[in-house]
Short mmCIF file of C-alpha atoms in Angstrom, two decimals:
data_model
loop_
_atom_site.label_atom_id
_atom_site.label_comp_id
_atom_site.label_asym_id
_atom_site.label_seq_id
_atom_site.Cartn_x
_atom_site.Cartn_y
_atom_site.Cartn_z
CA MET A 29 193.29 -15.82 263.53
CA HIS A 30 190.44 -14.26 262.03
CA PRO A 31 188.01 -12.73 264.63
CA MET A 32 185.05 -14.63 262.93
CA THR A 33 186.19 -17.78 263.88
CA ASP A 34 185.21 -17.63 267.78
CA ILE A 35 181.62 -16.95 267.02
CA LYS A 36 179.17 -19.07 266.55
CA LYS A 37 177.27 -19.43 263.27
CA ILE A 38 173.86 -18.20 263.72
CA ARG A 39 170.48 -20.50 263.12
CA ILE A 40 168.78 -20.43 260.34
CA GLU A 41 165.69 -22.01 259.14
CA ALA A 42 163.11 -21.34 256.63
CA ILE A 43 159.46 -22.65 256.81
CA HIS A 44 159.11 -24.17 253.45
CA LEU A 45 155.81 -23.72 251.97
CA ASP A 46 156.48 -25.75 248.51
CA GLN A 47 154.75 -22.52 246.96
CA ASP A 48 157.38 -22.31 244.12
CA ASP A 49 159.61 -24.30 241.63
CA PRO A 50 162.06 -26.10 243.72
CA LYS A 51 164.34 -25.62 240.73
CA LYS A 52 164.58 -21.94 241.42
CA CYS A 53 163.87 -21.86 245.48
CA THR A 54 166.84 -20.25 247.12
CA ALA A 55 166.20 -21.66 250.60
CA LYS A 56 166.79 -25.01 249.77
CA LYS A 57 169.28 -24.19 247.25
CA LEU A 58 170.93 -22.74 250.53
CA GLU A 59 169.71 -26.56 252.65
CA ARG A 60 171.63 -28.56 249.60
CA ARG A 61 174.96 -26.57 250.65
CA GLY A 62 174.51 -27.15 254.31
CA LEU A 63 173.43 -23.56 255.42
CA ILE A 64 170.79 -23.56 256.48
CA ARG A 65 167.93 -25.69 257.22
CA CYS A 66 164.24 -26.22 255.69
CA LYS A 67 161.19 -27.26 257.83
CA THR A 68 158.36 -28.24 255.99
CA ARG A 69 156.08 -28.45 258.70
CA ILE A 70 155.49 -25.12 261.12
CA SER A 71 155.00 -27.14 263.94
CA SER A 72 159.02 -28.08 263.39
CA ALA A 73 160.32 -24.57 263.74
CA ALA A 74 162.78 -22.75 266.24
CA LYS A 75 160.69 -22.04 268.72
CA ARG A 76 162.58 -18.55 270.01
CA GLY A 77 164.07 -15.91 267.15
CA ILE A 78 163.11 -13.88 264.59
CA LEU A 79 160.58 -14.65 261.78
CA LEU A 80 161.51 -12.66 259.01
CA ASP A 81 157.94 -11.11 258.01
CA PRO A 82 157.28 -9.33 254.71
CA LEU A 83 153.97 -7.77 256.67
CA SER A 84 155.13 -7.08 259.96
CA GLU A 85 155.65 -3.38 261.35
CA THR A 86 158.42 -4.05 263.37
CA LEU A 87 161.63 -3.22 261.78
CA LEU A 88 164.78 -5.44 262.05
CA SER A 89 168.07 -3.99 263.71
CA PRO A 90 170.92 -4.19 265.12
CA SER A 91 169.79 -4.63 268.60
CA ASP A 92 167.98 -7.80 267.57
CA LEU A 93 171.37 -9.37 267.56
CA ASN A 94 170.13 -11.10 270.67
CA LEU A 95 167.04 -13.02 269.96
CA ILE A 96 168.70 -13.88 266.88
CA GLU A 97 171.58 -15.72 268.73
CA ASP A 98 169.20 -16.88 271.58
CA GLY A 99 166.78 -18.18 268.99
CA SER A 100 167.41 -18.48 265.30
CA LEU A 101 166.78 -16.70 261.79
CA VAL A 102 163.50 -17.69 260.33
CA ALA A 103 162.34 -16.61 256.94
CA LEU A 104 159.07 -17.78 255.25
CA ASP A 105 159.77 -19.95 251.88
CA CYS A 106 156.72 -18.87 250.18
CA SER A 107 155.30 -17.67 246.63
CA TRP A 108 155.14 -13.69 246.50
CA LYS A 109 151.33 -14.32 245.45
CA ARG A 110 150.03 -15.88 248.25
CA ILE A 111 152.06 -14.11 251.08
CA HIS A 112 149.39 -12.79 253.29
CA GLU A 113 147.71 -16.35 253.58
CA SER A 114 150.69 -17.57 254.54
CA VAL A 115 151.78 -14.85 257.07
CA ARG A 116 148.68 -15.34 258.94
CA ILE A 117 149.15 -19.31 259.37
CA ILE A 118 152.52 -18.90 260.43
CA SER A 119 151.79 -15.97 262.96
CA LYS A 120 149.00 -18.02 264.18
CA THR A 121 150.67 -21.09 265.38
CA THR A 122 154.56 -19.68 266.14
CA ARG A 123 155.91 -17.66 269.04
CA LEU A 124 158.86 -16.10 267.21
CA GLU A 125 159.22 -12.31 267.13
CA SER A 126 158.13 -11.07 263.53
CA ARG A 127 160.48 -8.04 261.91
CA ILE A 128 160.69 -6.48 258.51
CA LEU A 129 163.49 -5.53 257.13
CA PRO A 130 163.97 -2.02 256.04
CA ILE A 131 164.28 -0.66 252.72
CA LEU A 132 166.49 -2.89 250.07
CA LEU A 133 166.53 -3.74 246.76
CA ALA A 134 166.15 -7.39 245.24
CA GLY A 135 169.40 -8.19 243.22
CA ASN A 136 167.70 -12.12 241.85
CA PRO A 137 167.17 -11.58 238.23
CA VAL A 138 162.97 -12.61 238.58
CA SER A 139 162.64 -9.35 240.94
CA TRP A 140 165.55 -7.37 239.89
CA GLY A 141 165.51 -3.65 241.35
CA LYS A 142 162.54 -4.09 243.32
CA ARG A 143 161.98 -2.47 246.80
CA GLY A 144 161.36 -5.21 249.20
CA ARG A 145 160.89 -8.22 246.38
CA MET A 146 163.84 -10.20 247.28
CA SER A 147 164.10 -13.97 247.35
CA THR A 148 164.44 -16.01 250.78
CA ALA A 149 168.38 -16.19 250.17
CA GLU A 150 168.54 -12.52 250.16
CA ALA A 151 166.68 -11.77 252.67
CA LEU A 152 168.62 -13.60 255.13
CA SER A 153 171.78 -12.75 254.24
CA ALA A 154 170.60 -8.70 254.63
CA SER A 155 168.95 -9.94 258.14
CA LEU A 156 172.57 -11.03 258.76
CA TYR A 157 174.22 -8.18 257.37
CA ILE A 158 172.27 -5.73 259.36
CA VAL A 159 172.98 -7.73 262.83
CA GLY A 160 176.51 -7.87 262.48
CA ARG A 161 177.28 -11.06 261.33
CA LYS A 162 178.59 -9.80 257.87
CA ASP A 163 181.23 -12.81 257.21
CA GLN A 164 177.64 -15.52 256.94
CA ALA A 165 175.53 -12.92 255.43
CA ILE A 166 178.13 -12.87 252.70
CA SER A 167 178.39 -16.68 252.75
CA LEU A 168 175.15 -17.37 252.40
CA LEU A 169 174.52 -15.35 248.97
CA THR A 170 178.15 -17.57 247.52
CA PRO A 171 176.00 -19.99 245.99
CA PHE A 172 174.10 -17.57 243.65
CA LYS A 173 175.51 -15.70 240.71
CA PHE A 174 172.99 -12.60 241.99
CA GLY A 175 175.01 -13.05 245.11
CA ASP A 176 177.43 -9.94 244.28
CA ALA A 177 174.55 -8.38 242.13
CA PHE A 178 172.52 -7.88 245.78
CA LEU A 179 175.79 -6.66 247.65
CA ASP A 180 176.06 -4.10 245.23
CA LEU A 181 172.32 -2.64 244.81
CA ASN A 182 172.49 -2.39 248.95
CA ARG A 183 176.52 -2.28 250.56
CA GLN A 184 175.46 1.19 251.09
CA LEU A 185 172.36 0.91 252.88
CA LEU A 186 173.20 -2.29 254.35
CA GLU A 187 176.24 -0.72 256.18
CA ALA A 188 173.95 2.42 257.16
CA TYR A 189 171.61 -0.03 258.75
CA SER A 190 174.12 -2.20 260.74
CA SER A 191 175.71 0.78 262.12
CA CYS A 192 172.96 2.50 263.66
CA ASN A 193 171.89 1.95 267.20
CA SER A 194 168.24 1.20 267.41
CA ARG A 195 165.03 0.53 265.41
CA THR A 196 163.96 4.11 265.08
CA GLU A 197 167.43 4.84 263.72
CA VAL A 198 167.43 1.91 261.13
CA GLU A 199 163.89 3.64 260.34
CA GLU A 200 164.82 7.17 260.20
CA MET A 201 168.10 6.11 257.95
CA GLN A 202 165.96 4.38 255.22
CA TRP A 203 164.09 7.70 254.68
CA GLU A 204 167.53 9.23 253.90
CA PHE A 205 168.06 7.29 251.12
CA PHE A 206 164.05 6.54 249.59
CA ASP A 207 161.04 9.16 249.78
CA ARG A 208 158.41 8.22 252.64
CA PRO A 209 155.32 6.98 251.53
CA SER A 210 152.43 9.49 251.25
CA SER A 211 150.14 9.48 254.02
CA ASP A 212 147.71 11.09 251.59
CA ILE A 213 146.17 7.13 250.90
#
């Protein structure tokens, strides 16, 4: 028996704000495959768990697994062009705990190689990988041609982040791979 078969799959949702081309929407594709649920109303989204928020100041770490297992992993599926407005609306209307992913590189064809400019599918997959749910993380990327590219670009980072014991360790780990931002700005 495979060791992962006894572990309950994490509940995954996307708050879909219908701001992008639905044919290119990775959250909708995951929903069509039965891998996540998309919610169009914020009020119908999960009440407990983690919200992936690219504007949060709190990094996701392996220590967040319990929060996710007891609730949900929720992504905000919106246009990068409207991210500030969208996050503001969500943060006012939900009690989900916001987390930002540590630095990763996008593998999707629109933003390939850009720091943090991941698709919803990539962000959800990375989150699962970091909290130790690697099989479920990989399965989320199987519907996409860029799934392997994302994993190839980030495997060393994902392994490093998932081996950390705290948020502080995750923060320090990302600076072992990337330059710290200048504080002279």
